[in-house]
Every structure is written in C-alpha cells, then in structure tokens.
XYZ file of C-alpha atoms in Angstrom:
344
model
C 0.000 0.000 0.000
C 1.190 3.531 -0.640
C 1.629 5.848 2.315
C 1.379 9.413 1.143
C 1.609 11.970 3.898
C -1.418 13.671 2.329
C -3.538 10.734 3.450
C -4.945 10.785 6.935
C -6.816 8.427 9.180
C -10.475 8.204 8.333
C -13.227 8.061 10.895
C -16.845 7.308 10.207
C -18.498 10.004 12.359
C -18.052 13.407 10.715
C -16.740 16.287 12.868
C -19.947 18.281 12.287
C -21.979 15.623 14.132
C -19.597 15.681 17.098
C -19.600 19.498 17.159
C -23.393 19.502 17.179
C -23.441 17.137 20.201
C -20.910 19.386 21.974
C -23.234 22.354 21.404
C -26.558 20.680 22.282
C -25.874 17.551 24.339
C -26.095 16.838 28.056
C -22.880 17.104 30.085
C -21.959 13.380 29.712
C -22.852 13.462 25.989
C -20.735 16.572 25.459
C -17.821 15.035 27.334
C -17.883 11.880 25.161
C -18.174 13.930 21.957
C -15.331 16.282 22.969
C -13.091 13.382 23.851
C -13.846 11.703 20.499
C -13.359 14.938 18.527
C -10.000 15.675 20.186
C -8.918 12.131 19.340
C -10.134 12.419 15.720
C -8.236 15.720 15.296
C -5.101 14.104 16.738
C -5.445 11.181 14.339
C -6.027 13.489 11.383
C -2.697 15.198 12.070
C -0.810 11.896 11.799
C 0.303 10.127 8.623
C -1.112 6.702 7.839
C 0.344 3.834 9.858
C 2.263 1.322 7.756
C 0.522 -2.031 7.545
C 2.282 -5.112 8.829
C 2.615 -7.156 5.676
C 1.149 -10.478 6.703
C 0.116 -12.298 3.547
C -2.682 -14.834 3.787
C -1.755 -18.453 3.146
C -3.827 -18.488 -0.014
C -5.688 -15.928 -2.103
C -9.356 -16.073 -1.189
C -8.708 -16.827 2.496
C -9.093 -13.997 4.983
C -6.694 -13.628 7.925
C -8.442 -11.996 10.909
C -7.322 -11.282 14.453
C -9.686 -9.501 16.841
C -8.333 -7.696 19.902
C -9.976 -6.214 23.003
C -8.643 -2.808 24.129
C -10.655 -3.174 27.384
C -11.735 0.482 27.271
C -8.157 1.772 26.953
C -6.552 3.487 23.950
C -3.691 0.991 23.735
C -3.594 -0.688 20.336
C -4.023 -3.392 19.378
C -4.973 -4.716 22.862
C -5.352 -8.351 23.898
C -5.933 -10.928 21.145
C -9.294 -12.607 21.834
C -10.253 -14.319 18.559
C -7.816 -15.374 15.855
C -8.730 -16.675 12.390
C -10.650 -19.948 12.696
C -11.198 -19.728 16.464
C -14.656 -20.051 18.023
C -16.603 -17.139 19.474
C -15.681 -15.942 22.964
C -19.279 -14.829 23.554
C -18.617 -11.095 23.092
C -21.069 -9.699 20.527
C -18.714 -6.860 19.461
C -15.892 -9.367 18.886
C -18.181 -11.595 16.816
C -19.548 -8.705 14.736
C -16.047 -7.402 14.026
C -14.843 -10.897 13.108
C -17.848 -11.647 10.884
C -17.978 -8.288 9.094
C -14.239 -8.137 8.422
C -14.720 -11.547 6.801
C -17.726 -10.466 4.737
C -15.819 -7.403 3.490
C -12.857 -9.565 2.467
C -15.218 -12.039 0.717
C -16.996 -9.217 -1.089
C -13.826 -7.803 -2.675
C -12.520 -11.307 -3.457
C -15.725 -12.731 -4.925
C -16.940 -9.603 -6.726
C -13.616 -8.231 -8.055
C -10.987 -10.966 -7.380
C -9.187 -8.552 -5.047
C -7.100 -10.293 -2.387
C -7.729 -8.071 0.645
C -7.422 -4.275 0.804
C -3.982 -4.023 -0.789
C -4.651 -6.775 -3.338
C -1.808 -8.777 -1.789
C -3.514 -10.580 1.077
C -3.143 -7.979 3.832
C -4.261 -9.421 7.181
C -7.291 -7.743 8.766
C -6.884 -7.115 12.502
C -9.562 -5.269 14.457
C -9.798 -3.864 17.977
C -13.091 -3.574 19.872
C -13.971 -1.785 23.135
C -11.634 1.094 22.311
C -11.662 3.836 24.985
C -14.747 4.625 27.106
C -17.878 5.872 25.308
C -15.847 6.383 22.113
C -18.224 7.610 19.409
C -16.392 6.418 16.339
C -14.729 3.713 14.293
C -11.655 4.145 12.125
C -9.137 2.371 9.895
C -5.567 3.480 10.628
C -3.722 1.801 7.755
C -2.947 -1.234 9.918
C -6.218 -2.211 11.522
C -9.852 -1.431 12.278
C -10.702 0.196 15.608
C -14.226 0.277 17.082
C -15.656 2.339 19.923
C -18.637 1.166 21.953
C -20.572 4.419 21.516
C -22.182 6.104 24.490
C -25.463 4.150 24.309
C -27.488 7.372 24.267
C -26.626 8.737 20.821
C -24.575 5.960 19.220
C -24.718 2.201 19.683
C -21.586 0.050 19.419
C -19.772 0.668 16.148
C -19.518 -3.007 15.185
C -23.314 -3.111 14.803
C -23.376 -1.786 11.220
C -21.795 -3.958 8.527
C -21.672 -1.019 6.090
C -19.616 1.023 8.586
C -17.063 -1.810 8.687
C -17.125 -2.009 4.881
C -16.862 1.795 4.650
C -13.770 2.004 6.821
C -11.980 -0.955 5.210
C -12.693 0.467 1.768
C -10.546 3.482 2.659
C -7.689 0.974 2.567
C -8.604 -0.002 -1.001
C -8.839 3.645 -2.119
C -5.537 4.476 -0.412
C -3.828 1.502 -2.026
C -5.104 2.228 -5.539
C -5.810 5.930 -5.981
C -4.422 7.684 -2.893
C -7.086 10.376 -3.348
C -6.178 13.541 -1.436
C -8.380 13.920 1.615
C -9.711 17.420 1.009
C -12.249 19.203 -1.196
C -13.805 17.215 -4.030
C -11.120 14.502 -4.106
C -11.731 14.018 -0.358
C -15.492 13.866 -0.909
C -14.883 11.231 -3.614
C -12.703 9.344 -1.128
C -15.565 9.346 1.402
C -18.149 8.525 -1.260
C -16.167 5.511 -2.510
C -16.189 4.160 1.049
C -19.956 4.677 1.257
C -20.413 2.987 -2.134
C -18.379 -0.089 -1.222
C -19.711 -0.112 2.356
C -23.258 -0.231 1.006
C -22.285 -2.887 -1.543
C -20.735 -5.051 1.201
C -24.086 -4.937 3.004
C -26.085 -5.651 -0.160
C -23.724 -8.523 -1.049
C -24.090 -9.965 2.470
C -27.897 -9.737 2.348
C -28.022 -10.789 -1.333
C -30.090 -7.705 -2.098
C -30.696 -6.260 -5.531
C -30.326 -2.492 -5.978
C -34.088 -1.891 -5.767
C -34.371 -3.783 -2.440
C -31.443 -2.083 -0.641
C -32.034 0.684 1.938
C -29.017 2.750 0.748
C -28.503 3.953 4.334
C -24.995 4.145 5.778
C -24.893 3.185 9.458
C -28.320 1.607 9.890
C -28.701 0.596 13.552
C -25.928 2.915 14.717
C -28.187 5.662 16.076
C -29.425 4.799 19.574
C -33.088 4.472 20.494
C -34.690 7.892 20.859
C -32.564 9.543 18.155
C -34.752 10.507 15.207
C -33.006 9.080 12.165
C -32.283 5.975 10.103
C -28.480 6.233 9.999
C -25.548 8.547 9.266
C -26.188 9.164 5.571
C -28.682 8.309 2.855
C -27.255 7.555 -0.590
C -30.652 7.577 -2.291
C -31.841 10.860 -0.720
C -28.853 12.736 0.763
C -29.942 15.155 3.476
C -32.686 12.896 4.880
C -30.826 10.380 7.096
C -31.656 12.147 10.341
C -33.512 15.165 11.702
C -33.140 15.287 15.455
C -33.111 18.042 18.123
C -29.712 16.868 19.336
C -28.002 16.003 16.028
C -29.748 18.631 13.919
C -30.666 17.935 10.293
C -28.545 15.858 7.931
C -26.629 18.546 5.942
C -25.741 16.534 2.832
C -26.652 18.011 -0.574
C -28.163 15.729 -3.230
C -26.804 17.647 -6.249
C -24.354 20.382 -7.248
C -26.927 23.127 -6.631
C -26.501 22.430 -2.910
C -22.704 22.020 -2.966
C -21.260 23.310 0.322
C -18.136 25.474 0.214
C -16.533 25.210 3.644
C -13.134 24.958 5.291
C -14.514 22.636 7.966
C -14.183 18.858 7.671
C -11.278 19.111 5.175
C -13.435 21.158 2.803
C -16.704 19.317 3.462
C -15.568 15.779 2.597
C -18.381 14.134 4.601
C -21.007 16.635 3.415
C -20.413 16.900 -0.344
C -19.918 13.136 -0.677
C -23.731 13.045 -0.871
C -23.510 14.200 -4.510
C -21.399 11.316 -5.910
C -23.270 8.957 -3.540
C -26.557 9.830 -5.198
C -24.994 9.497 -8.662
C -23.968 5.942 -7.791
C -27.419 5.126 -6.420
C -29.077 6.478 -9.598
C -26.741 4.474 -11.856
C -27.153 1.285 -9.799
C -30.958 1.443 -9.707
C -31.177 2.349 -13.420
C -29.002 -0.648 -14.310
C -30.898 -2.914 -11.901
C -29.927 -6.314 -10.542
C -27.063 -6.628 -8.063
C -25.438 -3.219 -7.739
C -21.945 -4.695 -7.281
C -22.045 -6.472 -10.651
C -22.309 -3.479 -12.977
C -22.362 -0.031 -11.319
C -20.059 -1.309 -8.561
C -17.634 -2.828 -11.066
C -17.479 0.477 -12.955
C -16.662 2.388 -9.743
C -14.112 -0.281 -8.778
C -12.437 -0.057 -12.206
C -12.329 3.719 -11.814
C -10.671 3.712 -8.386
C -8.084 1.304 -9.875
C -7.647 3.405 -13.040
C -4.065 4.697 -13.196
C -5.259 7.860 -14.954
C -7.324 8.890 -11.877
C -5.258 11.682 -10.307
C -4.858 12.113 -6.546
C -6.603 15.501 -6.727
C -9.428 14.418 -9.081
C -12.616 16.478 -8.883
C -16.163 15.208 -9.435
C -16.101 15.899 -13.184
C -12.810 14.041 -13.731
C -14.061 11.042 -11.756
C -17.432 11.055 -13.533
C -15.790 11.104 -16.975
C -13.643 8.116 -16.020
C -16.675 6.143 -14.799
C -18.379 6.687 -18.171
C -15.215 5.571 -19.995
C -14.795 2.484 -17.798
C -18.479 1.568 -18.127
C -18.091 1.478 -21.906
C -14.831 -0.456 -21.680
C -16.036 -3.197 -19.307
C -19.643 -3.357 -20.473
C -21.231 -1.438 -23.334
C -22.636 1.891 -24.499
C -25.950 1.339 -22.688
C -24.216 1.000 -19.302
C -22.014 4.008 -20.103
C -25.137 6.029 -20.969
C -26.859 5.059 -17.692
C -23.767 6.162 -15.766
C -23.572 9.447 -17.694
C -27.254 10.191 -17.030
C -26.766 9.562 -13.300
C -23.997 12.188 -13.137
C -26.093 14.589 -15.243
C -28.990 14.221 -12.781
C -26.832 15.408 -9.895
C -25.438 18.298 -11.966
C -21.854 17.048 -12.303
C -21.863 16.450 -16.088
C-alpha cells in the first residue's frame, strides 16, 4: 500500500456531528463527543500507519485477528479471537470478526481482489476502544471500534456497512491515494460509502431496488430521530433530530457546500457522488456490485485517476470504464446519473 503523507486516518463520524453534540448535548454526551473529537483531530494530524505485511496463506482466504482494548486506547490490545477460532461470547468481537470476513469475501468474490492491498493484507480489528468512544476508524494497519455512548450511538460493530466503509478506505488508499480534502476528499468518502453499502447488499443478497441505501443503519441509539448517518438515495434525509440537527448533505451540485470545515466538506459533499452511484445502480438494476459497482471499482483502480481528481474528472472516467467493461448502454446510464446530480 502507498503511504502518502497527504492521506490521513479516516473516521466514520463526521466532525460536524460531534460538534453539534458538543453544542446541544447533556454534560456526559458533550464530554464523550469532545473526547472523540480531540482524538479524531489528533489522528487526522498523523500520517497513515504502515501495515504489517502479513500475507494470507492463499488468495481467497481472509486472515483476521480480533483484539480487546478493554476500554483503553492501547492498540491493538489483547488478542481474543484469531482466524478460525470459536466465538468468545462477546457480541462486538463476533460482529467485528464476521464483518471483516464479509468485506474480504466481497472484494474477493466480486472483483478478485485479495484483501485491501490486493496482496492478502491481514485484517486485525480492535473492539472496546476507549470509554464511550463515538467512532470507528481504519488506521492503515487495523480497524478500531468504539462502543458508543449508548445514548446517541450504539456500538460501532453493529453496522456492517460502517465496517465495509472504513476498510474500503484501505482499497482507495492503495489504488488511488485520493487527497483527503475538497472534491477529491469527498470522492474518497463517497467511494467508502459505495463499497460499504455494496458489502451490506452482497451480504444480504439484495438487488439495488431492495437495498435501503442507508450508511450506518442501527448505529443511532433508540430515541434519536433518524435511520443512519447518511442516505445515498436521498442525501440530506438520514436524520432530523433536536440533538443532532438535520442531515446537511446536498443531493446535487446546486446544494454544494463550500466550507473549510471537515477538510473542505468531505463528509457533506460526498452526498452528490453517492446519489450518482445510487441512480446508476438502480437504473441498471440487478445486483449493484455487478455493474455499477464494477465500474466504480475499475475507476478507483484506473491509473489515470489523479490524486486531486474532482467530481467531473471522476465522472468522466466512470463513463469511460463503463463502456470499456460493459457497453454503451451501461455508459449512458452512468452518464445520465452524473447529469442528474449536476456534475456532467
């Protein structure tokens, strides 16, 4: 995997959600959110960790190792379930183990990709990170999951698409190394939402028309008014809650947000390419990973995709790759999806 200093750790909860909790939450909620935000900002200032190159015995076989941080911030923690071992009865351990495996199987079975780096990178994960930690992240070496605070966020292993989202940052980093700011950063986030959603659809064997297209379903605790963190089909509608506010994602370029926050709005403006993917996938029908997903995968692996690509550059490449792998009809469906969101 490449390790450009421009790349930073990715975390699934956007800073604007944490800031909102700090402004409107109860004292314990604010404390948890502040602690998480300080940690996220510290992580963002660090370069990617170098992965330990452990190659799986055979392509097509995942190598997992789940650790328990026991509510500390020491990584990786104590090894509690290695590849092939039985459950230890901890639901977070089992979810991490299972969903790391599903994500590996998805990339292998759908695109013949041997783990995140294409070379059989082992997939370690740590659960029970810190106390009330409201996030999950991939640090270049491993997955890390907080337990949430139970009032706003449930445990972060609960949502398979969040696991898929975070691991997919490893694929994007390995292939495209997209700069994590502005439109290239929003594409980086969107690619993780695309593949995170596809991991879930693949796991549930859902066709594009049956999928919920929600990122982080089940992550919001009882009493929070929302379905998840983001909606790919209708950006801006995932939640509307007194504590969290209203989902700020735009659905097309008319609503594009110019901001310095969140690395130039990477978690906000990702709604635009997210919706383009949803439109292409539902227009093409069937299993979204087989056509629309393959086009997006080919594009992230396309050597002509520059690290600072904007929406238009990425969109043009998806149209080209759709024609190359499939045919003019698929390319046209992809083009129309980008036109609908105002990119082309």
